[in-house]
Amino acid sequence: MRLPRSLAPVTVAVALMMCLPYQASPHARVESPSPEPFGSECRTRVQGSHVVAHCHNPYADMDRVRLHIECDRWWDLDTDSPPVDTGPAATVRLTGRCWKEVRSVWVSHQKG
């Protein structure tokens, strides 16, 4: 039996689709739920060479915060504070300093 030329490509395509594994076949997208809010709200203050950060955690999950200080002078050591666990509705104070000027300050967050 010989198929007409216009039907042959369609037949080959259907045969190939039937051979594909299940994961390779297209399926409907499932929307993932939006992630729960996380992370303490932190305010930093630089006065001369001293840095203070206050972090308040308004959420139910534990947040492990660290203060990072980058000093301006090449010979001045940059510092990272030890991690501090901030529980729900808790506020923590983080401090650090450079010998001279401070270039930048930031706080990192990690789920605890």
PDB file of N, CA and C in Angstrom:
ATOM      1  N   MET A   1       0.838  -1.163   0.000  1.00  0.00           N
ATOM      2  CA  MET A   1       0.000   0.000   0.000  1.00  0.00           C
ATOM      3  C   MET A   1       0.891   1.238   0.000  1.00  0.00           C
ATOM      4  N   ARG A   2       0.578   2.131  -0.857  1.00  0.00           N
ATOM      5  CA  ARG A   2       1.374   3.358  -0.990  1.00  0.00           C
ATOM      6  C   ARG A   2       0.518   4.553  -0.580  1.00  0.00           C
ATOM      7  N   LEU A   3       1.086   5.404   0.363  1.00  0.00           N
ATOM      8  CA  LEU A   3       0.357   6.579   0.846  1.00  0.00           C
ATOM      9  C   LEU A   3       0.599   7.743  -0.104  1.00  0.00           C
ATOM     10  N   PRO A   4      -0.380   8.609  -0.218  1.00  0.00           N
ATOM     11  CA  PRO A   4      -0.157   9.805  -1.032  1.00  0.00           C
ATOM     12  C   PRO A   4       0.956  10.662  -0.423  1.00  0.00           C
ATOM     13  N   ARG A   5       1.645  11.428  -1.261  1.00  0.00           N
ATOM     14  CA  ARG A   5       2.783  12.230  -0.803  1.00  0.00           C
ATOM     15  C   ARG A   5       2.407  13.202   0.306  1.00  0.00           C
ATOM     16  N   SER A   6       1.248  13.795   0.287  1.00  0.00           N
ATOM     17  CA  SER A   6       0.864  14.780   1.291  1.00  0.00           C
ATOM     18  C   SER A   6       0.534  14.135   2.643  1.00  0.00           C
ATOM     19  N   LEU A   7       0.205  12.870   2.671  1.00  0.00           N
ATOM     20  CA  LEU A   7      -0.156  12.181   3.913  1.00  0.00           C
ATOM     21  C   LEU A   7       1.053  11.515   4.566  1.00  0.00           C
ATOM     22  N   ALA A   8       2.105  11.246   3.829  1.00  0.00           N
ATOM     23  CA  ALA A   8       3.265  10.550   4.366  1.00  0.00           C
ATOM     24  C   ALA A   8       3.962  11.332   5.488  1.00  0.00           C
ATOM     25  N   PRO A   9       4.244  12.626   5.357  1.00  0.00           N
ATOM     26  CA  PRO A   9       4.901  13.338   6.456  1.00  0.00           C
ATOM     27  C   PRO A   9       4.057  13.381   7.727  1.00  0.00           C
ATOM     28  N   VAL A  10       2.748  13.498   7.563  1.00  0.00           N
ATOM     29  CA  VAL A  10       1.861  13.534   8.727  1.00  0.00           C
ATOM     30  C   VAL A  10       1.892  12.190   9.440  1.00  0.00           C
ATOM     31  N   THR A  11       1.909  11.118   8.693  1.00  0.00           N
ATOM     32  CA  THR A  11       1.949   9.779   9.288  1.00  0.00           C
ATOM     33  C   THR A  11       3.255   9.560  10.050  1.00  0.00           C
ATOM     34  N   VAL A  12       4.360  10.002   9.494  1.00  0.00           N
ATOM     35  CA  VAL A  12       5.655   9.861  10.162  1.00  0.00           C
ATOM     36  C   VAL A  12       5.674  10.690  11.447  1.00  0.00           C
ATOM     37  N   ALA A  13       5.142  11.905  11.414  1.00  0.00           N
ATOM     38  CA  ALA A  13       5.117  12.758  12.601  1.00  0.00           C
ATOM     39  C   ALA A  13       4.274  12.141  13.708  1.00  0.00           C
ATOM     40  N   VAL A  14       3.130  11.579  13.379  1.00  0.00           N
ATOM     41  CA  VAL A  14       2.277  10.935  14.385  1.00  0.00           C
ATOM     42  C   VAL A  14       2.978   9.712  14.961  1.00  0.00           C
ATOM     43  N   ALA A  15       3.645   8.937  14.138  1.00  0.00           N
ATOM     44  CA  ALA A  15       4.359   7.756  14.610  1.00  0.00           C
ATOM     45  C   ALA A  15       5.486   8.152  15.575  1.00  0.00           C
ATOM     46  N   LEU A  16       6.210   9.225  15.274  1.00  0.00           N
ATOM     47  CA  LEU A  16       7.273   9.688  16.157  1.00  0.00           C
ATOM     48  C   LEU A  16       6.714  10.200  17.482  1.00  0.00           C
ATOM     49  N   MET A  17       5.587  10.908  17.458  1.00  0.00           N
ATOM     50  CA  MET A  17       4.976  11.398  18.697  1.00  0.00           C
ATOM     51  C   MET A  17       4.545  10.251  19.594  1.00  0.00           C
ATOM     52  N   MET A  18       4.110   9.165  18.998  1.00  0.00           N
ATOM     53  CA  MET A  18       3.678   8.001  19.788  1.00  0.00           C
ATOM     54  C   MET A  18       4.871   7.324  20.465  1.00  0.00           C
ATOM     55  N   CYS A  19       6.069   7.511  19.911  1.00  0.00           N
ATOM     56  CA  CYS A  19       7.258   6.865  20.462  1.00  0.00           C
ATOM     57  C   CYS A  19       7.948   7.708  21.536  1.00  0.00           C
ATOM     58  N   LEU A  20       7.584   8.974  21.680  1.00  0.00           N
ATOM     59  CA  LEU A  20       8.235   9.832  22.665  1.00  0.00           C
ATOM     60  C   LEU A  20       7.918   9.373  24.088  1.00  0.00           C
ATOM     61  N   PRO A  21       8.882   9.497  24.998  1.00  0.00           N
ATOM     62  CA  PRO A  21       8.577   9.190  26.395  1.00  0.00           C
ATOM     63  C   PRO A  21       7.576  10.203  26.953  1.00  0.00           C
ATOM     64  N   TYR A  22       6.927   9.856  28.045  1.00  0.00           N
ATOM     65  CA  TYR A  22       5.870  10.693  28.610  1.00  0.00           C
ATOM     66  C   TYR A  22       6.388  12.082  28.986  1.00  0.00           C
ATOM     67  N   GLN A  23       7.596  12.174  29.572  1.00  0.00           N
ATOM     68  CA  GLN A  23       8.110  13.456  30.026  1.00  0.00           C
ATOM     69  C   GLN A  23       8.400  14.397  28.854  1.00  0.00           C
ATOM     70  N   ALA A  24       8.658  13.868  27.670  1.00  0.00           N
ATOM     71  CA  ALA A  24       8.990  14.705  26.527  1.00  0.00           C
ATOM     72  C   ALA A  24       7.754  15.266  25.843  1.00  0.00           C
ATOM     73  N   SER A  25       6.583  14.705  26.104  1.00  0.00           N
ATOM     74  CA  SER A  25       5.388  15.211  25.451  1.00  0.00           C
ATOM     75  C   SER A  25       4.894  16.463  26.173  1.00  0.00           C
ATOM     76  N   PRO A  26       4.343  17.410  25.421  1.00  0.00           N
ATOM     77  CA  PRO A  26       3.885  18.649  26.051  1.00  0.00           C
ATOM     78  C   PRO A  26       2.698  18.392  26.972  1.00  0.00           C
ATOM     79  N   HIS A  27       2.642  19.154  28.059  1.00  0.00           N
ATOM     80  CA  HIS A  27       1.523  19.041  28.980  1.00  0.00           C
ATOM     81  C   HIS A  27       1.211  20.426  29.542  1.00  0.00           C
ATOM     82  N   ALA A  28       0.102  20.535  30.212  1.00  0.00           N
ATOM     83  CA  ALA A  28      -0.339  21.827  30.726  1.00  0.00           C
ATOM     84  C   ALA A  28       0.611  22.332  31.814  1.00  0.00           C
ATOM     85  N   ARG A  29       0.825  23.634  31.845  1.00  0.00           N
ATOM     86  CA  ARG A  29       1.675  24.222  32.876  1.00  0.00           C
ATOM     87  C   ARG A  29       0.917  24.296  34.192  1.00  0.00           C
ATOM     88  N   VAL A  30       1.648  24.044  35.252  1.00  0.00           N
ATOM     89  CA  VAL A  30       1.072  24.156  36.582  1.00  0.00           C
ATOM     90  C   VAL A  30       1.742  25.343  37.254  1.00  0.00           C
ATOM     91  N   GLU A  31       0.960  26.296  37.681  1.00  0.00           N
ATOM     92  CA  GLU A  31       1.498  27.469  38.349  1.00  0.00           C
ATOM     93  C   GLU A  31       1.962  27.091  39.746  1.00  0.00           C
ATOM     94  N   SER A  32       3.209  27.439  40.066  1.00  0.00           N
ATOM     95  CA  SER A  32       3.708  27.159  41.408  1.00  0.00           C
ATOM     96  C   SER A  32       3.181  28.228  42.357  1.00  0.00           C
ATOM     97  N   PRO A  33       2.918  27.833  43.584  1.00  0.00           N
ATOM     98  CA  PRO A  33       2.413  28.836  44.526  1.00  0.00           C
ATOM     99  C   PRO A  33       3.474  29.892  44.803  1.00  0.00           C
ATOM    100  N   SER A  34       3.047  31.090  45.106  1.00  0.00           N
ATOM    101  CA  SER A  34       4.012  32.156  45.370  1.00  0.00           C
ATOM    102  C   SER A  34       4.764  31.833  46.659  1.00  0.00           C
ATOM    103  N   PRO A  35       6.071  32.131  46.680  1.00  0.00           N
ATOM    104  CA  PRO A  35       6.855  31.814  47.873  1.00  0.00           C
ATOM    105  C   PRO A  35       6.396  32.651  49.058  1.00  0.00           C
ATOM    106  N   GLU A  36       6.524  32.063  50.246  1.00  0.00           N
ATOM    107  CA  GLU A  36       6.145  32.791  51.449  1.00  0.00           C
ATOM    108  C   GLU A  36       7.154  33.901  51.705  1.00  0.00           C
ATOM    109  N   PRO A  37       6.705  35.022  52.238  1.00  0.00           N
ATOM    110  CA  PRO A  37       7.643  36.110  52.507  1.00  0.00           C
ATOM    111  C   PRO A  37       8.685  35.692  53.538  1.00  0.00           C
ATOM    112  N   PHE A  38       9.893  36.185  53.352  1.00  0.00           N
ATOM    113  CA  PHE A  38      10.997  35.804  54.225  1.00  0.00           C
ATOM    114  C   PHE A  38      12.010  36.937  54.288  1.00  0.00           C
ATOM    115  N   GLY A  39      12.678  37.059  55.402  1.00  0.00           N
ATOM    116  CA  GLY A  39      13.795  37.988  55.522  1.00  0.00           C
ATOM    117  C   GLY A  39      13.514  39.132  56.467  1.00  0.00           C
ATOM    118  N   SER A  40      14.466  39.389  57.316  1.00  0.00           N
ATOM    119  CA  SER A  40      14.364  40.498  58.254  1.00  0.00           C
ATOM    120  C   SER A  40      14.500  41.825  57.517  1.00  0.00           C
ATOM    121  N   GLU A  41      13.885  42.839  58.079  1.00  0.00           N
ATOM    122  CA  GLU A  41      14.050  44.193  57.563  1.00  0.00           C
ATOM    123  C   GLU A  41      15.206  44.815  58.331  1.00  0.00           C
ATOM    124  N   CYS A  42      16.250  45.228  57.613  1.00  0.00           N
ATOM    125  CA  CYS A  42      17.466  45.717  58.270  1.00  0.00           C
ATOM    126  C   CYS A  42      17.729  47.175  57.905  1.00  0.00           C
ATOM    127  N   ARG A  43      18.164  47.939  58.891  1.00  0.00           N
ATOM    128  CA  ARG A  43      18.597  49.324  58.699  1.00  0.00           C
ATOM    129  C   ARG A  43      20.043  49.419  59.156  1.00  0.00           C
ATOM    130  N   THR A  44      20.876  50.005  58.332  1.00  0.00           N
ATOM    131  CA  THR A  44      22.291  50.155  58.684  1.00  0.00           C
ATOM    132  C   THR A  44      22.610  51.633  58.861  1.00  0.00           C
ATOM    133  N   ARG A  45      23.569  51.893  59.751  1.00  0.00           N
ATOM    134  CA  ARG A  45      24.021  53.260  60.001  1.00  0.00           C
ATOM    135  C   ARG A  45      25.543  53.251  60.093  1.00  0.00           C
ATOM    136  N   VAL A  46      26.171  54.153  59.359  1.00  0.00           N
ATOM    137  CA  VAL A  46      27.626  54.290  59.380  1.00  0.00           C
ATOM    138  C   VAL A  46      27.953  55.636  60.004  1.00  0.00           C
ATOM    139  N   GLN A  47      28.761  55.616  61.064  1.00  0.00           N
ATOM    140  CA  GLN A  47      29.251  56.843  61.691  1.00  0.00           C
ATOM    141  C   GLN A  47      30.761  56.750  61.762  1.00  0.00           C
ATOM    142  N   GLY A  48      31.425  57.454  60.864  1.00  0.00           N
ATOM    143  CA  GLY A  48      32.878  57.381  60.800  1.00  0.00           C
ATOM    144  C   GLY A  48      33.320  55.987  60.368  1.00  0.00           C
ATOM    145  N   SER A  49      34.020  55.289  61.258  1.00  0.00           N
ATOM    146  CA  SER A  49      34.475  53.942  60.927  1.00  0.00           C
ATOM    147  C   SER A  49      33.622  52.861  61.596  1.00  0.00           C
ATOM    148  N   HIS A  50      32.566  53.263  62.327  1.00  0.00           N
ATOM    149  CA  HIS A  50      31.709  52.313  63.034  1.00  0.00           C
ATOM    150  C   HIS A  50      30.414  52.074  62.265  1.00  0.00           C
ATOM    151  N   VAL A  51      29.958  50.809  62.292  1.00  0.00           N
ATOM    152  CA  VAL A  51      28.738  50.421  61.587  1.00  0.00           C
ATOM    153  C   VAL A  51      27.811  49.728  62.581  1.00  0.00           C
ATOM    154  N   VAL A  52      26.529  50.087  62.531  1.00  0.00           N
ATOM    155  CA  VAL A  52      25.506  49.436  63.350  1.00  0.00           C
ATOM    156  C   VAL A  52      24.351  49.067  62.431  1.00  0.00           C
ATOM    157  N   ALA A  53      23.832  47.848  62.590  1.00  0.00           N
ATOM    158  CA  ALA A  53      22.660  47.401  61.831  1.00  0.00           C
ATOM    159  C   ALA A  53      21.633  46.865  62.816  1.00  0.00           C
ATOM    160  N   HIS A  54      20.380  47.265  62.630  1.00  0.00           N
ATOM    161  CA  HIS A  54      19.264  46.730  63.402  1.00  0.00           C
ATOM    162  C   HIS A  54      18.383  45.946  62.435  1.00  0.00           C
ATOM    163  N   CYS A  55      18.136  44.682  62.750  1.00  0.00           N
ATOM    164  CA  CYS A  55      17.325  43.829  61.882  1.00  0.00           C
ATOM    165  C   CYS A  55      16.117  43.316  62.667  1.00  0.00           C
ATOM    166  N   HIS A  56      14.937  43.501  62.100  1.00  0.00           N
ATOM    167  CA  HIS A  56      13.691  43.031  62.719  1.00  0.00           C
ATOM    168  C   HIS A  56      13.055  42.001  61.792  1.00  0.00           C
ATOM    169  N   ASN A  57      12.697  40.849  62.349  1.00  0.00           N
ATOM    170  CA  ASN A  57      12.093  39.769  61.572  1.00  0.00           C
ATOM    171  C   ASN A  57      10.583  39.757  61.825  1.00  0.00           C
ATOM    172  N   PRO A  58       9.766  40.228  60.865  1.00  0.00           N
ATOM    173  CA  PRO A  58       8.317  40.240  61.060  1.00  0.00           C
ATOM    174  C   PRO A  58       7.638  38.924  60.658  1.00  0.00           C
ATOM    175  N   TYR A  59       8.409  37.944  60.187  1.00  0.00           N
ATOM    176  CA  TYR A  59       7.820  36.713  59.669  1.00  0.00           C
ATOM    177  C   TYR A  59       7.981  35.550  60.639  1.00  0.00           C
ATOM    178  N   ALA A  60       7.305  34.447  60.343  1.00  0.00           N
ATOM    179  CA  ALA A  60       7.284  33.292  61.246  1.00  0.00           C
ATOM    180  C   ALA A  60       8.544  32.430  61.143  1.00  0.00           C
ATOM    181  N   ASP A  61       9.259  32.494  60.031  1.00  0.00           N
ATOM    182  CA  ASP A  61      10.458  31.664  59.863  1.00  0.00           C
ATOM    183  C   ASP A  61      11.685  32.329  60.478  1.00  0.00           C
ATOM    184  N   MET A  62      12.603  31.494  60.964  1.00  0.00           N
ATOM    185  CA  MET A  62      13.866  31.975  61.514  1.00  0.00           C
ATOM    186  C   MET A  62      14.724  32.545  60.384  1.00  0.00           C
ATOM    187  N   ASP A  63      15.384  33.672  60.642  1.00  0.00           N
ATOM    188  CA  ASP A  63      16.273  34.301  59.667  1.00  0.00           C
ATOM    189  C   ASP A  63      17.655  34.421  60.302  1.00  0.00           C
ATOM    190  N   ARG A  64      18.657  33.907  59.633  1.00  0.00           N
ATOM    191  CA  ARG A  64      20.044  34.003  60.110  1.00  0.00           C
ATOM    192  C   ARG A  64      20.708  35.154  59.353  1.00  0.00           C
ATOM    193  N   VAL A  65      21.031  36.240  60.072  1.00  0.00           N
ATOM    194  CA  VAL A  65      21.568  37.447  59.443  1.00  0.00           C
ATOM    195  C   VAL A  65      23.049  37.608  59.770  1.00  0.00           C
ATOM    196  N   ARG A  66      23.778  38.229  58.827  1.00  0.00           N
ATOM    197  CA  ARG A  66      25.210  38.537  59.004  1.00  0.00           C
ATOM    198  C   ARG A  66      25.477  39.921  58.447  1.00  0.00           C
ATOM    199  N   LEU A  67      26.309  40.676  59.159  1.00  0.00           N
ATOM    200  CA  LEU A  67      26.711  42.001  58.726  1.00  0.00           C
ATOM    201  C   LEU A  67      28.039  41.899  57.987  1.00  0.00           C
ATOM    202  N   HIS A  68      28.108  42.497  56.809  1.00  0.00           N
ATOM    203  CA  HIS A  68      29.327  42.482  55.991  1.00  0.00           C
ATOM    204  C   HIS A  68      29.789  43.927  55.805  1.00  0.00           C
ATOM    205  N   ILE A  69      31.067  44.166  56.095  1.00  0.00           N
ATOM    206  CA  ILE A  69      31.630  45.509  55.989  1.00  0.00           C
ATOM    207  C   ILE A  69      32.837  45.468  55.064  1.00  0.00           C
ATOM    208  N   GLU A  70      32.816  46.332  54.044  1.00  0.00           N
ATOM    209  CA  GLU A  70      33.952  46.464  53.139  1.00  0.00           C
ATOM    210  C   GLU A  70      34.617  47.806  53.437  1.00  0.00           C
ATOM    211  N   CYS A  71      35.881  47.742  53.815  1.00  0.00           N
ATOM    212  CA  CYS A  71      36.630  48.945  54.178  1.00  0.00           C
ATOM    213  C   CYS A  71      37.223  49.605  52.934  1.00  0.00           C
ATOM    214  N   ASP A  72      37.423  50.929  53.019  1.00  0.00           N
ATOM    215  CA  ASP A  72      37.873  51.700  51.865  1.00  0.00           C
ATOM    216  C   ASP A  72      39.367  51.532  51.593  1.00  0.00           C
ATOM    217  N   ARG A  73      40.184  51.477  52.610  1.00  0.00           N
ATOM    218  CA  ARG A  73      41.637  51.390  52.427  1.00  0.00           C
ATOM    219  C   ARG A  73      42.049  49.961  52.063  1.00  0.00           C
ATOM    220  N   TRP A  74      43.048  49.819  51.224  1.00  0.00           N
ATOM    221  CA  TRP A  74      43.470  48.490  50.767  1.00  0.00           C
ATOM    222  C   TRP A  74      44.068  47.677  51.911  1.00  0.00           C
ATOM    223  N   TRP A  75      44.638  48.311  52.895  1.00  0.00           N
ATOM    224  CA  TRP A  75      45.286  47.591  53.993  1.00  0.00           C
ATOM    225  C   TRP A  75      44.334  47.307  55.154  1.00  0.00           C
ATOM    226  N   ASP A  76      43.122  47.866  55.094  1.00  0.00           N
ATOM    227  CA  ASP A  76      42.133  47.675  56.152  1.00  0.00           C
ATOM    228  C   ASP A  76      41.331  46.406  55.877  1.00  0.00           C
ATOM    229  N   LEU A  77      41.231  45.534  56.863  1.00  0.00           N
ATOM    230  CA  LEU A  77      40.576  44.242  56.668  1.00  0.00           C
ATOM    231  C   LEU A  77      39.060  44.377  56.607  1.00  0.00           C
ATOM    232  N   ASP A  78      38.453  43.772  55.581  1.00  0.00           N
ATOM    233  CA  ASP A  78      36.993  43.691  55.512  1.00  0.00           C
ATOM    234  C   ASP A  78      36.536  42.682  56.563  1.00  0.00           C
ATOM    235  N   THR A  79      35.325  42.875  57.102  1.00  0.00           N
ATOM    236  CA  THR A  79      34.861  41.980  58.163  1.00  0.00           C
ATOM    237  C   THR A  79      33.472  41.448  57.871  1.00  0.00           C
ATOM    238  N   ASP A  80      33.209  40.262  58.388  1.00  0.00           N
ATOM    239  CA  ASP A  80      31.894  39.624  58.353  1.00  0.00           C
ATOM    240  C   ASP A  80      31.568  39.214  59.788  1.00  0.00           C
ATOM    241  N   SER A  81      30.397  39.590  60.258  1.00  0.00           N
ATOM    242  CA  SER A  81      30.020  39.222  61.615  1.00  0.00           C
ATOM    243  C   SER A  81      29.633  37.745  61.656  1.00  0.00           C
ATOM    244  N   PRO A  82      29.652  37.143  62.834  1.00  0.00           N
ATOM    245  CA  PRO A  82      29.137  35.774  62.941  1.00  0.00           C
ATOM    246  C   PRO A  82      27.625  35.794  62.695  1.00  0.00           C
ATOM    247  N   PRO A  83      27.054  34.685  62.202  1.00  0.00           N
ATOM    248  CA  PRO A  83      25.610  34.666  61.950  1.00  0.00           C
ATOM    249  C   PRO A  83      24.832  34.755  63.257  1.00  0.00           C
ATOM    250  N   VAL A  84      23.725  35.503  63.210  1.00  0.00           N
ATOM    251  CA  VAL A  84      22.854  35.673  64.370  1.00  0.00           C
ATOM    252  C   VAL A  84      21.450  35.229  63.974  1.00  0.00           C
ATOM    253  N   ASP A  85      20.888  34.296  64.751  1.00  0.00           N
ATOM    254  CA  ASP A  85      19.525  33.834  64.484  1.00  0.00           C
ATOM    255  C   ASP A  85      18.524  34.872  64.967  1.00  0.00           C
ATOM    256  N   THR A  86      17.625  35.268  64.067  1.00  0.00           N
ATOM    257  CA  THR A  86      16.590  36.238  64.385  1.00  0.00           C
ATOM    258  C   THR A  86      15.250  35.523  64.306  1.00  0.00           C
ATOM    259  N   GLY A  87      14.644  35.294  65.448  1.00  0.00           N
ATOM    260  CA  GLY A  87      13.370  34.594  65.511  1.00  0.00           C
ATOM    261  C   GLY A  87      12.210  35.477  65.096  1.00  0.00           C
ATOM    262  N   PRO A  88      11.018  34.894  65.051  1.00  0.00           N
ATOM    263  CA  PRO A  88       9.829  35.658  64.688  1.00  0.00           C
ATOM    264  C   PRO A  88       9.606  36.821  65.658  1.00  0.00           C
ATOM    265  N   ALA A  89       9.321  37.992  65.130  1.00  0.00           N
ATOM    266  CA  ALA A  89       9.047  39.211  65.896  1.00  0.00           C
ATOM    267  C   ALA A  89      10.219  39.635  66.769  1.00  0.00           C
ATOM    268  N   ALA A  90      11.428  39.253  66.431  1.00  0.00           N
ATOM    269  CA  ALA A  90      12.613  39.617  67.202  1.00  0.00           C
ATOM    270  C   ALA A  90      13.419  40.677  66.460  1.00  0.00           C
ATOM    271  N   THR A  91      14.172  41.466  67.216  1.00  0.00           N
ATOM    272  CA  THR A  91      15.069  42.475  66.661  1.00  0.00           C
ATOM    273  C   THR A  91      16.471  42.219  67.199  1.00  0.00           C
ATOM    274  N   VAL A  92      17.466  42.251  66.315  1.00  0.00           N
ATOM    275  CA  VAL A  92      18.853  42.048  66.728  1.00  0.00           C
ATOM    276  C   VAL A  92      19.683  43.253  66.301  1.00  0.00           C
ATOM    277  N   ARG A  93      20.795  43.441  66.993  1.00  0.00           N
ATOM    278  CA  ARG A  93      21.726  44.541  66.698  1.00  0.00           C
ATOM    279  C   ARG A  93      23.060  43.931  66.302  1.00  0.00           C
ATOM    280  N   LEU A  94      23.590  44.333  65.152  1.00  0.00           N
ATOM    281  CA  LEU A  94      24.876  43.860  64.657  1.00  0.00           C
ATOM    282  C   LEU A  94      25.815  45.055  64.563  1.00  0.00           C
ATOM    283  N   THR A  95      27.063  44.870  64.969  1.00  0.00           N
ATOM    284  CA  THR A  95      28.026  45.973  64.919  1.00  0.00           C
ATOM    285  C   THR A  95      29.336  45.515  64.303  1.00  0.00           C
ATOM    286  N   GLY A  96      30.082  46.472  63.803  1.00  0.00           N
ATOM    287  CA  GLY A  96      31.399  46.202  63.249  1.00  0.00           C
ATOM    288  C   GLY A  96      32.079  47.520  62.952  1.00  0.00           C
ATOM    289  N   ARG A  97      33.336  47.440  62.483  1.00  0.00           N
ATOM    290  CA  ARG A  97      34.059  48.677  62.192  1.00  0.00           C
ATOM    291  C   ARG A  97      35.241  48.423  61.275  1.00  0.00           C
ATOM    292  N   CYS A  98      35.719  49.492  60.700  1.00  0.00           N
ATOM    293  CA  CYS A  98      36.981  49.525  59.970  1.00  0.00           C
ATOM    294  C   CYS A  98      37.938  50.397  60.779  1.00  0.00           C
ATOM    295  N   TRP A  99      39.212  50.356  60.448  1.00  0.00           N
ATOM    296  CA  TRP A  99      40.163  51.254  61.112  1.00  0.00           C
ATOM    297  C   TRP A  99      39.987  52.677  60.606  1.00  0.00           C
ATOM    298  N   LYS A 100      39.710  52.800  59.320  1.00  0.00           N
ATOM    299  CA  LYS A 100      39.507  54.128  58.715  1.00  0.00           C
ATOM    300  C   LYS A 100      38.105  54.190  58.107  1.00  0.00           C
ATOM    301  N   GLU A 101      37.987  54.566  56.837  1.00  0.00           N
ATOM    302  CA  GLU A 101      36.702  54.768  56.199  1.00  0.00           C
ATOM    303  C   GLU A 101      36.027  53.454  55.803  1.00  0.00           C
ATOM    304  N   VAL A 102      34.696  53.488  55.777  1.00  0.00           N
ATOM    305  CA  VAL A 102      33.876  52.356  55.351  1.00  0.00           C
ATOM    306  C   VAL A 102      33.470  52.584  53.898  1.00  0.00           C
ATOM    307  N   ARG A 103      33.668  51.574  53.036  1.00  0.00           N
ATOM    308  CA  ARG A 103      33.282  51.694  51.625  1.00  0.00           C
ATOM    309  C   ARG A 103      31.826  51.263  51.426  1.00  0.00           C
ATOM    310  N   SER A 104      31.469  50.072  51.931  1.00  0.00           N
ATOM    311  CA  SER A 104      30.096  49.607  51.762  1.00  0.00           C
ATOM    312  C   SER A 104      29.718  48.655  52.894  1.00  0.00           C
ATOM    313  N   VAL A 105      28.415  48.544  53.100  1.00  0.00           N
ATOM    314  CA  VAL A 105      27.864  47.712  54.172  1.00  0.00           C
ATOM    315  C   VAL A 105      26.640  47.000  53.626  1.00  0.00           C
ATOM    316  N   TRP A 106      26.466  45.720  53.960  1.00  0.00           N
ATOM    317  CA  TRP A 106      25.253  45.006  53.600  1.00  0.00           C
ATOM    318  C   TRP A 106      25.008  43.899  54.603  1.00  0.00           C
ATOM    319  N   VAL A 107      23.766  43.410  54.618  1.00  0.00           N
ATOM    320  CA  VAL A 107      23.366  42.326  55.520  1.00  0.00           C
ATOM    321  C   VAL A 107      22.880  41.175  54.645  1.00  0.00           C
ATOM    322  N   SER A 108      23.377  39.971  54.935  1.00  0.00           N
ATOM    323  CA  SER A 108      22.935  38.789  54.197  1.00  0.00           C
ATOM    324  C   SER A 108      21.943  38.006  55.050  1.00  0.00           C
ATOM    325  N   HIS A 109      21.056  37.268  54.381  1.00  0.00           N
ATOM    326  CA  HIS A 109      19.990  36.509  55.040  1.00  0.00           C
ATOM    327  C   HIS A 109      20.087  35.051  54.629  1.00  0.00           C
ATOM    328  N   GLN A 110      19.781  34.162  55.570  1.00  0.00           N
ATOM    329  CA  GLN A 110      19.766  32.722  55.296  1.00  0.00           C
ATOM    330  C   GLN A 110      18.639  32.112  56.125  1.00  0.00           C
ATOM    331  N   LYS A 111      17.881  31.227  55.497  1.00  0.00           N
ATOM    332  CA  LYS A 111      16.812  30.564  56.257  1.00  0.00           C
ATOM    333  C   LYS A 111      17.423  29.688  57.329  1.00  0.00           C
ATOM    334  N   GLY A 112      16.918  29.816  58.534  1.00  0.00           N
ATOM    335  CA  GLY A 112      17.464  29.053  59.663  1.00  0.00           C
ATOM    336  C   GLY A 112      16.654  27.865  60.049  1.00  0.00           C
TER     337      GLY A 112
END
